[in-house]
Amino acid sequence: MLAPERTWWKPMGRLEKTWLTVALVWCIFLTIMMPLWYFMGKQNVPTETYRTTPQQYAATVNDFVAKYQVGEENGIPIVAAPPGSDVYLRASAWQWYPILQLEKGKQYRLHVSSMDFAHGFSLQPVNINLEVLPGYDYVATITPTTTGEFTIVCNEYCFLGHHTMVGKIIVE
Amino acid sequence: MTALSPTFPWAKDAKDDYRACPVTTLKVDMHTERLIIANAVMAVVCLTLGGIAALLIALTRWQAIHLLDATWFYRLLTLHGIDMLVAWIVFFEMAGLHFGSTVLLNARHAAPKLAWLGFILMTVGGLMANFVVLFDTSSIVTFTAYVPMKAHPLFYLSYILFAVGALIAVITFFVNIVVAKREARFEGSMPLVVFGLMTAAILATYTLLQGAAAIVPAFFWSLGLMDLDPGIYRNFFWGFGHPAQQVNLAAMVAIWYALAQMTVGIRPLNEKFSRLAFILYLFFINLGSAHHLLVDPGLSFGWKAVNTSYAMYLAVLGSMMHAFSIPAAMEVALRAKGFRKGLFGWLRNGPWNEPGFGALVTSMILFGWVGGVTGVTIGTEQINMLAHNTLRLPGHFHATVVGGTTTAFMGFTYYVIPLIFRKELKLKKWAVWQPYVFGFGTLLVSLGMITSGLQGVSRRNWDISFAGVVPGTVDLTLAIFGIGALIAVTGGIMYITVVLTSILTGPRLEASNMLLVAGTNNPLLESTQLTDHQLEDKQNQPRGTLVLVFAFLVWFAVYYLTNWWLLGRTWFIR
């Protein structure tokens, strides 16, 4: 709170220098971890994205459902596409459509886009979370490593019925 | 005893309207005094509104109680975000800027009319936002009103009014400094606290312009006059939303230095070191906007990695520098007073019963050990996939903005009451306990949120039991969050009671003491007597602080690396 003396540009003390060096090394380590994991890790944030429109994407999802539907639950189709193929998920207030059926250890190209607001793809209890926006076809290349029924919770607020927006992925 | 003001006692100069503060020996410009009072009152009003909302939404997320219905939950959540994250903090910061640019420089307020215009616009904007959210259901869009979810046009207009008001107030800060320099009101460089506030003001200017770039188009979009891309809007929105929190950070650190000087009588050990840390904020912190976009479609790894790491965690480096320099200065000042026993004798002998000291320590611990560590971790590009939009997010920022910024501001208020309001601080016992109660509650809130989020519980969600996958332990962690909220709200009520009782009762009284409780000495003026010789004395070196910051680093590394381990256990994704 006091104006310093005229010359305050002074060399740092020994302890200041020590801490500054250690902190800087830590910051460099933090920086390196991200590219390291990008090249070595098996869990990376998807970046593949295409422009789309809600109409166009809805049509793609409908074609996909018509082609691979294997069942139905509470009026929502269950869809099983062959491993390695493109699978489509549509988010709208307040529904995830359709229910996807996948095989453990097989790779899929999971597309996700929104028909209206921003939504949040939150796969539980796996705990993978992605943002879903209208106009963007977001492609995640995923390989399920566990089996069971997984819930997709919407975790981006999408107006008053937000909490009711729950979907499902089945892995066998 | 050396006075803070180099010219104290000065000859009364007819041009200015000021009074001499007998405790700090500083000139208090009367315009500034009234502006500080007005801004502080509005800040406390907004804190009260936001606090009521906080209690009700916390009691709703506490699954066992689940108080509100869905619509009221989302409505009050929106209100809570606006009143706390924007209104309370920004009003308080404006009071701080008026104070820093005049009183601390022995200067006059050069543009009081402009400052009042800013205050009025902020008040109108803030009240309007509350009104719109309470009475218009379509405007229940939460604090992050992402396009294309459309609120009422008045919702966006209220943001614009508030932001323009704040920008005007920030401009008067710069005007004051230029005028003070020109009129030679202070000699040499400006004090470190003003330097910190200036960092906040520069960041605020950028933030508010960026806010205009986001909200003004949203306003026209809500009127149907233009189109907006949801992805690009999010980028612009966070160009405003994240730097806004960095303004809080810079202002809070400036307040930390002030509180440390007022309660312990520190002299910054190395002005260069501390100022460089502020400069690092200035250059790198705004890149952090990318934190919110890490799992968005359409962005490349390179863009996200560079931005989310503030180029190379250089803003984090700034915070780690302050994390050393402030406790180190406290250690040296206390050692110089004779508390030299062992590594931590100085700490044991700190003025723990002084509200400003309690608030300072609580604020630093919660900000760094909880908020900082969790923030850097979830702001890591890949780890963000585990955390995005889960309760870990609010868990992090309740530690920084509530535990850190709000606790520090509350502690500072206790000194504003005698020095600026010129009222005796009442309920002193309450003021002593308040930072600890509030801090402990906030700690539980953060831990409850973070541990719930680790189990996948989403934020901004009225009822997670719909998902049907929630493990039973979530009931426990959400209860910790709820109990923490009750304790924190108790701390908030204590604060508001102390403030209102003090300013509404009793006569106007010139302050006579720097310390409120812990003694009759004046650490602020004592700090001017710390000699270079004392700072350099081997006995006074901050060895205890070095141990503390190394312990911090170990905890940081453990938490950070554990999260990579957690990430490695989940599904393969690319």
PDB file of N, CA and C in Angstrom, chain B residues 122-151:
ATOM      1  N   MET B 122     -24.779   0.302 -13.639  1.00  0.00           N
ATOM      2  CA  MET B 122     -24.579  -1.031 -13.059  1.00  0.00           C
ATOM      3  C   MET B 122     -25.767  -1.422 -12.190  1.00  0.00           C
ATOM      4  N   THR B 123     -26.245  -0.464 -11.396  1.00  0.00           N
ATOM      5  CA  THR B 123     -27.369  -0.754 -10.515  1.00  0.00           C
ATOM      6  C   THR B 123     -28.618  -1.091 -11.319  1.00  0.00           C
ATOM      7  N   VAL B 124     -28.901  -0.261 -12.327  1.00  0.00           N
ATOM      8  CA  VAL B 124     -30.079  -0.511 -13.166  1.00  0.00           C
ATOM      9  C   VAL B 124     -29.935  -1.875 -13.847  1.00  0.00           C
ATOM     10  N   GLY B 125     -28.770  -2.138 -14.421  1.00  0.00           N
ATOM     11  CA  GLY B 125     -28.552  -3.413 -15.113  1.00  0.00           C
ATOM     12  C   GLY B 125     -28.697  -4.598 -14.169  1.00  0.00           C
ATOM     13  N   GLY B 126     -28.115  -4.482 -12.984  1.00  0.00           N
ATOM     14  CA  GLY B 126     -28.159  -5.583 -12.024  1.00  0.00           C
ATOM     15  C   GLY B 126     -29.579  -5.873 -11.556  1.00  0.00           C
ATOM     16  N   LEU B 127     -30.325  -4.802 -11.212  1.00  0.00           N
ATOM     17  CA  LEU B 127     -31.701  -5.011 -10.750  1.00  0.00           C
ATOM     18  C   LEU B 127     -32.574  -5.544 -11.876  1.00  0.00           C
ATOM     19  N   MET B 128     -32.330  -5.042 -13.091  1.00  0.00           N
ATOM     20  CA  MET B 128     -33.118  -5.475 -14.248  1.00  0.00           C
ATOM     21  C   MET B 128     -32.906  -6.966 -14.496  1.00  0.00           C
ATOM     22  N   ALA B 129     -31.659  -7.414 -14.384  1.00  0.00           N
ATOM     23  CA  ALA B 129     -31.375  -8.837 -14.608  1.00  0.00           C
ATOM     24  C   ALA B 129     -32.147  -9.684 -13.598  1.00  0.00           C
ATOM     25  N   ASN B 130     -32.134  -9.261 -12.331  1.00  0.00           N
ATOM     26  CA  ASN B 130     -32.888  -9.985 -11.306  1.00  0.00           C
ATOM     27  C   ASN B 130     -34.374 -10.041 -11.645  1.00  0.00           C
ATOM     28  N   PHE B 131     -34.886  -8.893 -12.049  1.00  0.00           N
ATOM     29  CA  PHE B 131     -36.299  -8.768 -12.353  1.00  0.00           C
ATOM     30  C   PHE B 131     -36.696  -9.682 -13.513  1.00  0.00           C
ATOM     31  N   VAL B 132     -35.927  -9.626 -14.593  1.00  0.00           N
ATOM     32  CA  VAL B 132     -36.249 -10.416 -15.787  1.00  0.00           C
ATOM     33  C   VAL B 132     -36.224 -11.904 -15.458  1.00  0.00           C
ATOM     34  N   VAL B 133     -35.200 -12.333 -14.729  1.00  0.00           N
ATOM     35  CA  VAL B 133     -35.080 -13.764 -14.426  1.00  0.00           C
ATOM     36  C   VAL B 133     -36.214 -14.219 -13.507  1.00  0.00           C
ATOM     37  N   LEU B 134     -36.631 -13.333 -12.569  1.00  0.00           N
ATOM     38  CA  LEU B 134     -37.698 -13.723 -11.637  1.00  0.00           C
ATOM     39  C   LEU B 134     -39.063 -13.788 -12.315  1.00  0.00           C
ATOM     40  N   PHE B 135     -39.296 -12.893 -13.263  1.00  0.00           N
ATOM     41  CA  PHE B 135     -40.664 -12.783 -13.771  1.00  0.00           C
ATOM     42  C   PHE B 135     -40.860 -13.277 -15.203  1.00  0.00           C
ATOM     43  N   ASP B 136     -39.790 -13.639 -15.889  1.00  0.00           N
ATOM     44  CA  ASP B 136     -39.965 -14.132 -17.253  1.00  0.00           C
ATOM     45  C   ASP B 136     -39.412 -15.552 -17.340  1.00  0.00           C
ATOM     46  N   THR B 137     -40.312 -16.508 -17.528  1.00  0.00           N
ATOM     47  CA  THR B 137     -39.888 -17.910 -17.521  1.00  0.00           C
ATOM     48  C   THR B 137     -38.919 -18.219 -18.663  1.00  0.00           C
ATOM     49  N   SER B 138     -39.092 -17.572 -19.813  1.00  0.00           N
ATOM     50  CA  SER B 138     -38.212 -17.879 -20.941  1.00  0.00           C
ATOM     51  C   SER B 138     -36.776 -17.433 -20.667  1.00  0.00           C
ATOM     52  N   SER B 139     -36.588 -16.584 -19.658  1.00  0.00           N
ATOM     53  CA  SER B 139     -35.239 -16.103 -19.354  1.00  0.00           C
ATOM     54  C   SER B 139     -34.537 -16.943 -18.298  1.00  0.00           C
ATOM     55  N   ILE B 140     -35.107 -18.108 -17.970  1.00  0.00           N
ATOM     56  CA  ILE B 140     -34.412 -19.009 -17.037  1.00  0.00           C
ATOM     57  C   ILE B 140     -33.393 -19.783 -17.855  1.00  0.00           C
ATOM     58  N   VAL B 141     -32.284 -19.134 -18.153  1.00  0.00           N
ATOM     59  CA  VAL B 141     -31.323 -19.711 -19.096  1.00  0.00           C
ATOM     60  C   VAL B 141     -29.994 -20.020 -18.415  1.00  0.00           C
ATOM     61  N   THR B 142     -29.924 -19.918 -17.102  1.00  0.00           N
ATOM     62  CA  THR B 142     -28.705 -20.008 -16.299  1.00  0.00           C
ATOM     63  C   THR B 142     -27.715 -18.896 -16.661  1.00  0.00           C
ATOM     64  N   PHE B 143     -26.685 -18.781 -15.843  1.00  0.00           N
ATOM     65  CA  PHE B 143     -25.709 -17.709 -16.044  1.00  0.00           C
ATOM     66  C   PHE B 143     -25.080 -17.801 -17.433  1.00  0.00           C
ATOM     67  N   THR B 144     -24.807 -19.027 -17.887  1.00  0.00           N
ATOM     68  CA  THR B 144     -24.223 -19.209 -19.217  1.00  0.00           C
ATOM     69  C   THR B 144     -25.347 -19.373 -20.220  1.00  0.00           C
ATOM     70  N   ALA B 145     -25.909 -18.276 -20.672  1.00  0.00           N
ATOM     71  CA  ALA B 145     -27.058 -18.324 -21.566  1.00  0.00           C
ATOM     72  C   ALA B 145     -26.585 -18.597 -22.992  1.00  0.00           C
ATOM     73  N   TYR B 146     -26.360 -19.880 -23.289  1.00  0.00           N
ATOM     74  CA  TYR B 146     -25.797 -20.191 -24.600  1.00  0.00           C
ATOM     75  C   TYR B 146     -26.832 -20.066 -25.698  1.00  0.00           C
ATOM     76  N   VAL B 147     -26.468 -19.365 -26.766  1.00  0.00           N
ATOM     77  CA  VAL B 147     -27.219 -19.385 -28.010  1.00  0.00           C
ATOM     78  C   VAL B 147     -27.231 -20.836 -28.479  1.00  0.00           C
ATOM     79  N   PRO B 148     -28.309 -21.414 -28.992  1.00  0.00           N
ATOM     80  CA  PRO B 148     -29.579 -20.788 -29.360  1.00  0.00           C
ATOM     81  C   PRO B 148     -30.698 -20.912 -28.337  1.00  0.00           C
ATOM     82  N   MET B 149     -30.411 -20.967 -27.065  1.00  0.00           N
ATOM     83  CA  MET B 149     -31.493 -20.922 -26.084  1.00  0.00           C
ATOM     84  C   MET B 149     -31.781 -19.449 -25.830  1.00  0.00           C
ATOM     85  N   LYS B 150     -33.005 -19.024 -26.169  1.00  0.00           N
ATOM     86  CA  LYS B 150     -33.247 -17.582 -26.264  1.00  0.00           C
ATOM     87  C   LYS B 150     -33.930 -17.022 -25.022  1.00  0.00           C
ATOM     88  N   ALA B 151     -33.298 -16.080 -24.380  1.00  0.00           N
ATOM     89  CA  ALA B 151     -33.927 -15.373 -23.264  1.00  0.00           C
ATOM     90  C   ALA B 151     -34.629 -14.124 -23.809  1.00  0.00           C
TER      91      ALA B 151
END
